[in-house]
Amino acid sequence: MKGYKITTLNEYIIRRQADYPYAKGELTRLLYNIGVAAKVVTKKVNKAGLVDILGNIGNVNVQGEDVMKLDVFANESFISSMKASGECCGIASEENQEIVTFDDGLSRDANYIMCVDPLDGSSNIDVNVSIGTIFSIYRRISPRGSKAEAADFMQAGNKQVAAGYVIYGSSTMLVYTTGNGVAGFTLDPSIGEFCLSNHNIKTPEKGKIYSINEGNYSHFPEGIKKFIKYCQESDPDTKRPYTSRYIGSLVADFHRNLLKGGIFLYPPTLKAPQGKLRLIYECNPISFISEQAGGKSVTGEERVLDIVPQDLHQRIPFYTGSKNMVEKVEQFLGES
Ligand code: AHG
Ligand code: MN
Ligand code: MN
């Protein structure tokens, strides 16, 4: 029988630790714990359709357990797995108004903080469409041995030491970067391990997919309207018209475009005049991955990773993906 050699996520992160001679394994343990939480959430996501059968949300199920909403469950899973790692002194989550600090001795000495969107694409839970988790890791700036402080979470995205996402799709995948390229792992449910499936992911420089909620068209800035029309025009040289794809889960839309080449856009709208997506939970980690894969991420005015956050839950206009398409957006926005 022909055997095959797999590289598990845990093996991979331990091997990569050797690339950083001064690394003490702290980040390795943190990433390992993210993998554990991702597996726990995967189990729950796979059962989401059974919630109404086993017990309604907010009720008690047949086993007498409380049935938690999936986003609350994902939030608690990531928080408790970060606490258990002992390498994280605090977490900012899209689901919590304030930062959560871990106050035990081990965590106070930890060097890292995490920002997380535990359940991205929540409107897709009920309809069995891909959802995700987005995370980002920073080195703390407050002294070790003390509680994490707000300033630890208000660092520009270019200070991220690791970032990634989990996509709960037809398979569960974990994609991450530590600033040295992007790697993707697919969960093999039969052995319960994330296995290396996508080495050194590079996004095509010339994309052909555009992803935007066109329902908001009439409220888009003039440059974005022009870009959409540009995508729809015929031109054999630039392979237009381009293809439109929109799921409504940032993780899933971004992941597809990362592999196939394309752009994701969330401009300012009437309902969300600053844009809808959140800088520290969504845009920064996705931008780190995008740039590491050879793509580009901007607000239309500046590079996303250079923004110093003013507010934990700050929102920004967001354009990310293949260089040719992001630069076209910048050109149209500049001209308007
Ligand atoms: P979340 O579920 O974490 O609140 O994020 C939803 C976000 C993002 O995943 C997606 O790209 C966007 O909202 C979709 O927004 P519209 O429904 O306005 O298109
Ligand atoms: Mn989200
Ligand atoms: Mn969310």
Coordinates of C-alpha atoms and ligand atoms in Angstrom, one line a residue:
M1 CA 0.0 0.0 0.0
K2 CA 1.3 3.4 -0.9
G3 CA 1.7 5.5 2.2
Y4 CA 1.6 9.3 2.2
K5 CA 3.5 11.8 4.2
I6 CA 1.4 14.4 5.9
T7 CA 2.6 17.5 7.8
T8 CA 0.3 18.4 10.7
L9 CA -0.2 22.0 11.8
N10 CA 1.6 21.2 15.1
E11 CA 4.6 19.7 13.3
Y12 CA 4.7 22.6 11.0
I13 CA 4.6 25.3 13.7
I14 CA 7.3 23.5 15.7
R15 CA 9.5 23.2 12.6
R16 CA 9.0 26.9 11.7
Q17 CA 10.0 27.8 15.3
A18 CA 13.5 26.9 14.2
D19 CA 13.4 29.7 11.7
Y20 CA 13.4 32.2 14.6
P21 CA 16.6 31.4 16.7
Y22 CA 15.4 33.3 19.7
A23 CA 11.9 31.9 19.7
K24 CA 11.0 30.3 23.0
G25 CA 8.0 28.4 21.8
E26 CA 5.5 31.0 23.2
L27 CA 4.0 31.7 19.8
T28 CA 4.0 28.0 18.9
R29 CA 1.9 27.2 22.0
L30 CA -0.5 30.1 21.1
L31 CA -1.0 28.8 17.5
Y32 CA -1.4 25.3 18.8
N33 CA -4.3 26.5 21.0
I34 CA -5.9 28.4 18.2
G35 CA -5.9 25.1 16.3
V36 CA -7.6 23.4 19.3
A37 CA -10.3 26.1 19.5
A38 CA -10.9 25.8 15.8
K39 CA -11.6 22.1 16.1
V40 CA -14.0 22.6 19.0
V41 CA -15.9 25.2 17.0
T42 CA -15.9 23.0 13.9
K43 CA -17.8 20.3 15.9
K44 CA -20.3 22.8 16.9
V45 CA -20.7 24.3 13.5
N46 CA -21.3 20.8 12.0
K47 CA -24.2 20.4 14.5
A48 CA -25.7 23.9 13.9
G49 CA -28.5 22.5 11.8
L50 CA -29.5 20.2 14.6
V51 CA -30.1 23.0 17.1
D52 CA -33.8 23.1 16.5
I53 CA -34.0 19.3 16.8
L54 CA -32.0 18.9 20.0
G55 CA -33.3 22.1 21.7
N56 CA -33.9 25.7 20.6
I57 CA -31.3 28.4 21.1
G58 CA -31.6 29.8 24.6
N59 CA -33.4 26.7 25.8
V60 CA -32.1 23.5 27.4
N61 CA -31.5 20.6 25.1
V62 CA -32.5 17.0 25.6
Q63 CA -29.3 16.3 27.5
G64 CA -30.2 19.1 29.9
E65 CA -27.4 21.3 28.7
D66 CA -27.9 25.0 27.8
V67 CA -27.8 25.5 24.1
M68 CA -25.6 28.5 23.4
K69 CA -25.8 30.6 20.2
L70 CA -22.9 29.7 17.9
D71 CA -21.3 33.1 18.0
V72 CA -21.3 33.1 21.8
F73 CA -19.9 29.6 21.8
A74 CA -17.1 30.5 19.4
N75 CA -16.3 33.5 21.5
E76 CA -16.0 31.5 24.7
S77 CA -14.0 28.8 23.0
F78 CA -11.4 31.1 21.7
I79 CA -11.2 33.1 25.0
S80 CA -10.8 29.9 27.1
S81 CA -8.2 28.4 24.8
M82 CA -6.1 31.6 24.9
K83 CA -6.4 31.6 28.6
A84 CA -5.4 27.9 28.8
S85 CA -2.3 28.6 26.6
G86 CA -0.7 30.7 29.3
E87 CA 0.9 32.8 26.5
C88 CA -1.8 35.4 26.2
C89 CA -2.5 38.2 28.6
G90 CA -5.7 39.5 27.1
I91 CA -8.1 39.4 24.2
A92 CA -10.2 41.9 22.3
S93 CA -13.2 40.3 20.7
E94 CA -15.8 41.7 18.3
E95 CA -18.3 40.0 20.7
N96 CA -17.2 41.9 23.8
Q97 CA -17.6 45.6 24.4
E98 CA -14.4 45.8 26.5
I99 CA -11.1 44.0 26.4
V100 CA -10.9 40.8 28.5
T101 CA -7.7 40.5 30.6
F102 CA -6.4 37.2 32.0
D103 CA -5.4 37.8 35.6
D104 CA -3.7 34.6 36.7
G105 CA 0.0 34.7 37.3
L106 CA 0.9 32.7 34.2
S107 CA -1.1 34.9 31.9
R108 CA 0.1 38.2 33.5
D109 CA 3.7 37.1 32.5
A110 CA 2.6 36.3 28.9
N111 CA 4.0 38.3 26.0
Y112 CA 1.0 38.3 23.6
I113 CA -2.5 39.6 23.1
M114 CA -5.1 38.5 20.6
C115 CA -7.8 40.3 18.6
V116 CA -10.6 38.0 17.3
D117 CA -13.8 37.9 15.3
P118 CA -14.9 34.6 16.7
L119 CA -17.8 34.1 14.2
D120 CA -17.6 35.9 10.9
G121 CA -20.5 35.7 8.5
S122 CA -23.0 35.1 11.3
S123 CA -26.0 35.8 8.9
N124 CA -25.0 32.6 7.1
I125 CA -25.2 30.2 10.1
D126 CA -28.8 29.4 9.7
V127 CA -28.5 28.6 6.0
N128 CA -25.6 26.2 6.0
V129 CA -23.2 28.6 4.2
S130 CA -19.5 29.0 5.0
I131 CA -18.6 31.0 8.1
G132 CA -15.3 31.7 9.8
T133 CA -13.0 32.9 12.6
I134 CA -10.4 35.7 12.1
F135 CA -7.6 36.2 14.5
S136 CA -4.6 38.4 15.0
I137 CA -1.7 38.3 17.5
Y138 CA 0.5 41.2 18.8
R139 CA 3.3 41.5 21.2
R140 CA 2.1 43.5 24.3
I141 CA 3.6 46.9 24.9
S142 CA 2.6 47.1 28.6
P143 CA 5.2 45.4 30.9
R144 CA 5.1 41.7 31.5
G145 CA 3.8 40.8 34.9
S146 CA 1.0 43.4 34.8
K147 CA -2.5 43.2 33.4
A148 CA -2.9 43.8 29.7
E149 CA -3.9 47.4 28.9
A150 CA -6.0 49.1 26.2
A151 CA -2.9 50.4 24.5
D152 CA -1.8 46.8 23.8
F153 CA -4.7 46.4 21.5
M154 CA -4.5 49.8 19.7
Q155 CA -1.3 49.0 17.7
A156 CA -1.1 49.5 14.0
G157 CA -1.6 46.3 11.9
N158 CA 2.0 46.4 10.7
K159 CA 2.9 45.3 14.3
Q160 CA 1.1 42.0 14.0
V161 CA 3.3 39.0 14.7
A162 CA 0.8 36.5 13.4
A163 CA -2.7 36.5 11.9
G164 CA -5.0 34.1 10.2
Y165 CA -8.5 32.7 9.8
V166 CA -10.4 29.5 10.0
I167 CA -13.0 28.8 7.4
Y168 CA -15.8 26.4 8.3
G169 CA -16.7 25.4 4.8
S170 CA -17.0 22.1 2.9
S171 CA -13.9 21.3 5.0
T172 CA -12.5 23.3 7.8
M173 CA -9.3 25.1 6.9
L174 CA -6.8 27.2 8.9
V175 CA -4.7 29.8 7.0
Y176 CA -2.1 31.8 8.8
T177 CA 1.0 33.9 8.5
T178 CA 3.8 34.9 10.9
G179 CA 5.2 37.3 8.4
N180 CA 7.1 34.7 6.4
G181 CA 4.6 33.7 3.8
V182 CA 1.1 32.1 4.1
A183 CA 0.3 28.5 4.7
G184 CA -3.0 26.7 4.7
F185 CA -4.1 23.5 6.6
T186 CA -7.2 21.4 6.0
L187 CA -8.8 19.5 8.9
D188 CA -8.9 15.8 8.3
P189 CA -11.8 14.8 10.5
S190 CA -10.9 11.1 10.5
I191 CA -7.7 11.9 12.5
G192 CA -8.7 15.2 14.0
E193 CA -5.6 17.0 12.6
F194 CA -5.0 20.1 10.5
C195 CA -2.8 18.9 7.6
L196 CA -0.7 21.1 5.4
S197 CA -2.6 21.5 2.2
N198 CA -1.5 24.8 0.7
H199 CA 2.2 25.7 0.8
N200 CA 3.3 29.3 0.5
I201 CA 0.1 30.7 -0.9
K202 CA 0.5 33.4 -3.5
T203 CA -2.5 35.2 -4.8
P204 CA -2.6 35.9 -8.6
E205 CA -1.4 39.4 -9.4
K206 CA -4.2 39.8 -12.0
G207 CA -7.5 38.8 -10.5
K208 CA -10.8 38.4 -12.3
I209 CA -13.4 38.1 -9.5
Y210 CA -15.0 41.1 -7.8
S211 CA -17.0 40.6 -4.5
I212 CA -19.2 43.4 -3.2
N213 CA -22.8 43.8 -1.9
E214 CA -24.2 45.5 -5.0
G215 CA -27.5 46.1 -3.2
N216 CA -25.8 49.2 -1.8
Y217 CA -24.8 50.5 -5.2
S218 CA -26.7 53.8 -5.2
H219 CA -24.9 54.8 -2.0
F220 CA -21.4 53.9 -3.1
P221 CA -18.7 56.6 -3.7
E222 CA -18.5 57.6 -7.4
G223 CA -15.1 55.8 -7.9
I224 CA -16.6 52.5 -6.7
K225 CA -19.6 52.8 -9.1
K226 CA -17.1 53.4 -11.9
F227 CA -15.0 50.4 -10.8
I228 CA -18.1 48.1 -10.9
K229 CA -19.0 49.3 -14.4
Y230 CA -15.3 48.7 -15.4
C231 CA -15.6 45.1 -14.2
Q232 CA -18.7 44.6 -16.2
E233 CA -17.4 46.1 -19.5
S234 CA -16.1 43.8 -22.3
D235 CA -12.4 43.9 -23.1
P236 CA -10.7 40.8 -24.4
D237 CA -7.2 42.2 -23.5
T238 CA -8.0 42.5 -19.8
K239 CA -10.3 39.4 -19.9
R240 CA -13.3 41.5 -19.0
P241 CA -16.1 41.2 -18.1
Y242 CA -14.9 40.0 -14.7
T243 CA -16.9 37.5 -12.6
S244 CA -19.1 38.7 -9.6
R245 CA -19.1 36.4 -6.5
Y246 CA -20.5 37.4 -3.1
I247 CA -21.2 35.1 -0.1
G248 CA -21.5 37.6 2.6
S249 CA -18.9 36.0 4.9
L250 CA -15.7 38.0 4.6
V251 CA -13.6 34.9 5.4
A252 CA -15.2 32.8 2.6
D253 CA -15.2 35.7 0.0
F254 CA -11.6 36.5 0.8
H255 CA -10.4 32.9 0.8
R256 CA -11.9 32.2 -2.6
N257 CA -10.3 35.4 -4.1
L258 CA -7.0 34.7 -2.4
L259 CA -6.7 31.4 -4.2
K260 CA -8.3 32.3 -7.5
G261 CA -7.5 36.0 -7.8
G262 CA -9.9 38.8 -7.2
I263 CA -10.9 41.7 -5.0
F264 CA -13.2 42.1 -2.0
L265 CA -14.8 45.5 -1.5
Y266 CA -16.8 47.0 1.4
P267 CA -17.1 50.7 0.7
P268 CA -18.9 53.3 2.9
T269 CA -22.7 53.0 2.5
L270 CA -25.7 54.9 3.8
K271 CA -26.1 52.6 6.7
A272 CA -22.3 52.4 7.4
P273 CA -20.8 55.7 6.4
Q274 CA -17.4 54.7 7.8
G275 CA -17.6 51.3 6.1
K276 CA -18.9 48.2 7.9
L277 CA -15.8 46.0 8.6
R278 CA -13.9 46.3 11.8
L279 CA -10.2 47.4 11.6
I280 CA -8.7 45.3 14.4
Y281 CA -10.8 42.1 14.2
E282 CA -11.3 41.8 10.4
C283 CA -9.3 44.2 8.2
N284 CA -5.9 44.0 9.9
P285 CA -5.6 40.2 10.0
I286 CA -7.0 39.8 6.5
S287 CA -4.6 42.5 5.2
F288 CA -1.6 40.9 6.8
I289 CA -2.5 37.6 4.9
S290 CA -3.3 39.5 1.7
E291 CA 0.1 41.3 1.6
Q292 CA 2.0 38.2 2.6
A293 CA 0.4 36.4 -0.4
G294 CA 1.4 39.3 -2.7
G295 CA -1.9 41.2 -2.6
K296 CA -2.8 44.7 -1.5
S297 CA -5.2 46.1 1.1
V298 CA -6.3 49.7 1.3
T299 CA -9.0 52.0 2.5
G300 CA -8.9 54.0 -0.7
E301 CA -6.9 56.6 1.2
E302 CA -4.2 54.6 2.9
R303 CA -2.6 51.2 3.5
V304 CA -4.8 49.4 6.0
L305 CA -1.8 48.1 8.0
D306 CA -0.5 51.6 8.7
I307 CA -3.6 52.8 10.5
V308 CA -3.2 53.4 14.2
P309 CA -6.6 52.4 15.7
Q310 CA -8.5 55.1 17.6
D311 CA -11.2 52.8 18.9
L312 CA -11.4 49.1 19.6
H313 CA -14.4 48.6 17.3
Q314 CA -13.4 51.1 14.7
R315 CA -14.7 50.5 11.1
I316 CA -13.1 51.4 7.8
P317 CA -13.8 51.2 4.1
F318 CA -12.0 48.0 2.9
Y319 CA -10.6 46.9 -0.5
T320 CA -8.3 43.9 -0.6
G321 CA -7.0 41.4 -3.1
S322 CA -5.1 41.1 -6.3
K323 CA -2.9 44.1 -7.1
N324 CA -4.3 44.9 -10.5
M325 CA -7.8 45.2 -9.1
V326 CA -7.0 47.1 -5.9
E327 CA -4.8 49.6 -7.9
K328 CA -7.7 50.1 -10.3
V329 CA -10.0 50.9 -7.4
E330 CA -7.4 53.4 -6.1
Q331 CA -7.2 55.0 -9.5
F332 CA -11.0 55.4 -9.9
L333 CA -11.3 56.7 -6.3
G334 CA -8.4 59.2 -6.9
E335 CA -10.0 60.5 -10.1
S336 CA -13.4 61.0 -8.6
Ligands
AHG1 P1 -19.9 39.4 11.3 O1 -20.7 38.2 11.1 O2 -18.6 39.1 12.1 O3 -20.6 40.6 11.9 O4 -19.3 39.9 9.9 C1 -20.2 40.1 8.8 C2 -19.5 40.9 7.8 C3 -18.6 40.1 6.9 O5 -18.4 38.8 7.2 C4 -19.2 40.2 5.6 O6 -18.2 40.4 4.6 C5 -20.1 41.4 5.7 O7 -20.4 41.5 7.0 C6 -21.4 41.3 4.9 O8 -22.1 42.4 5.0 P2 -23.4 42.7 4.1 O9 -24.4 41.7 4.6 O10 -23.8 44.1 4.5 O11 -23.0 42.5 2.7
MN2 MN -17.0 39.5 10.8
MN3 MN -18.4 38.2 14.0

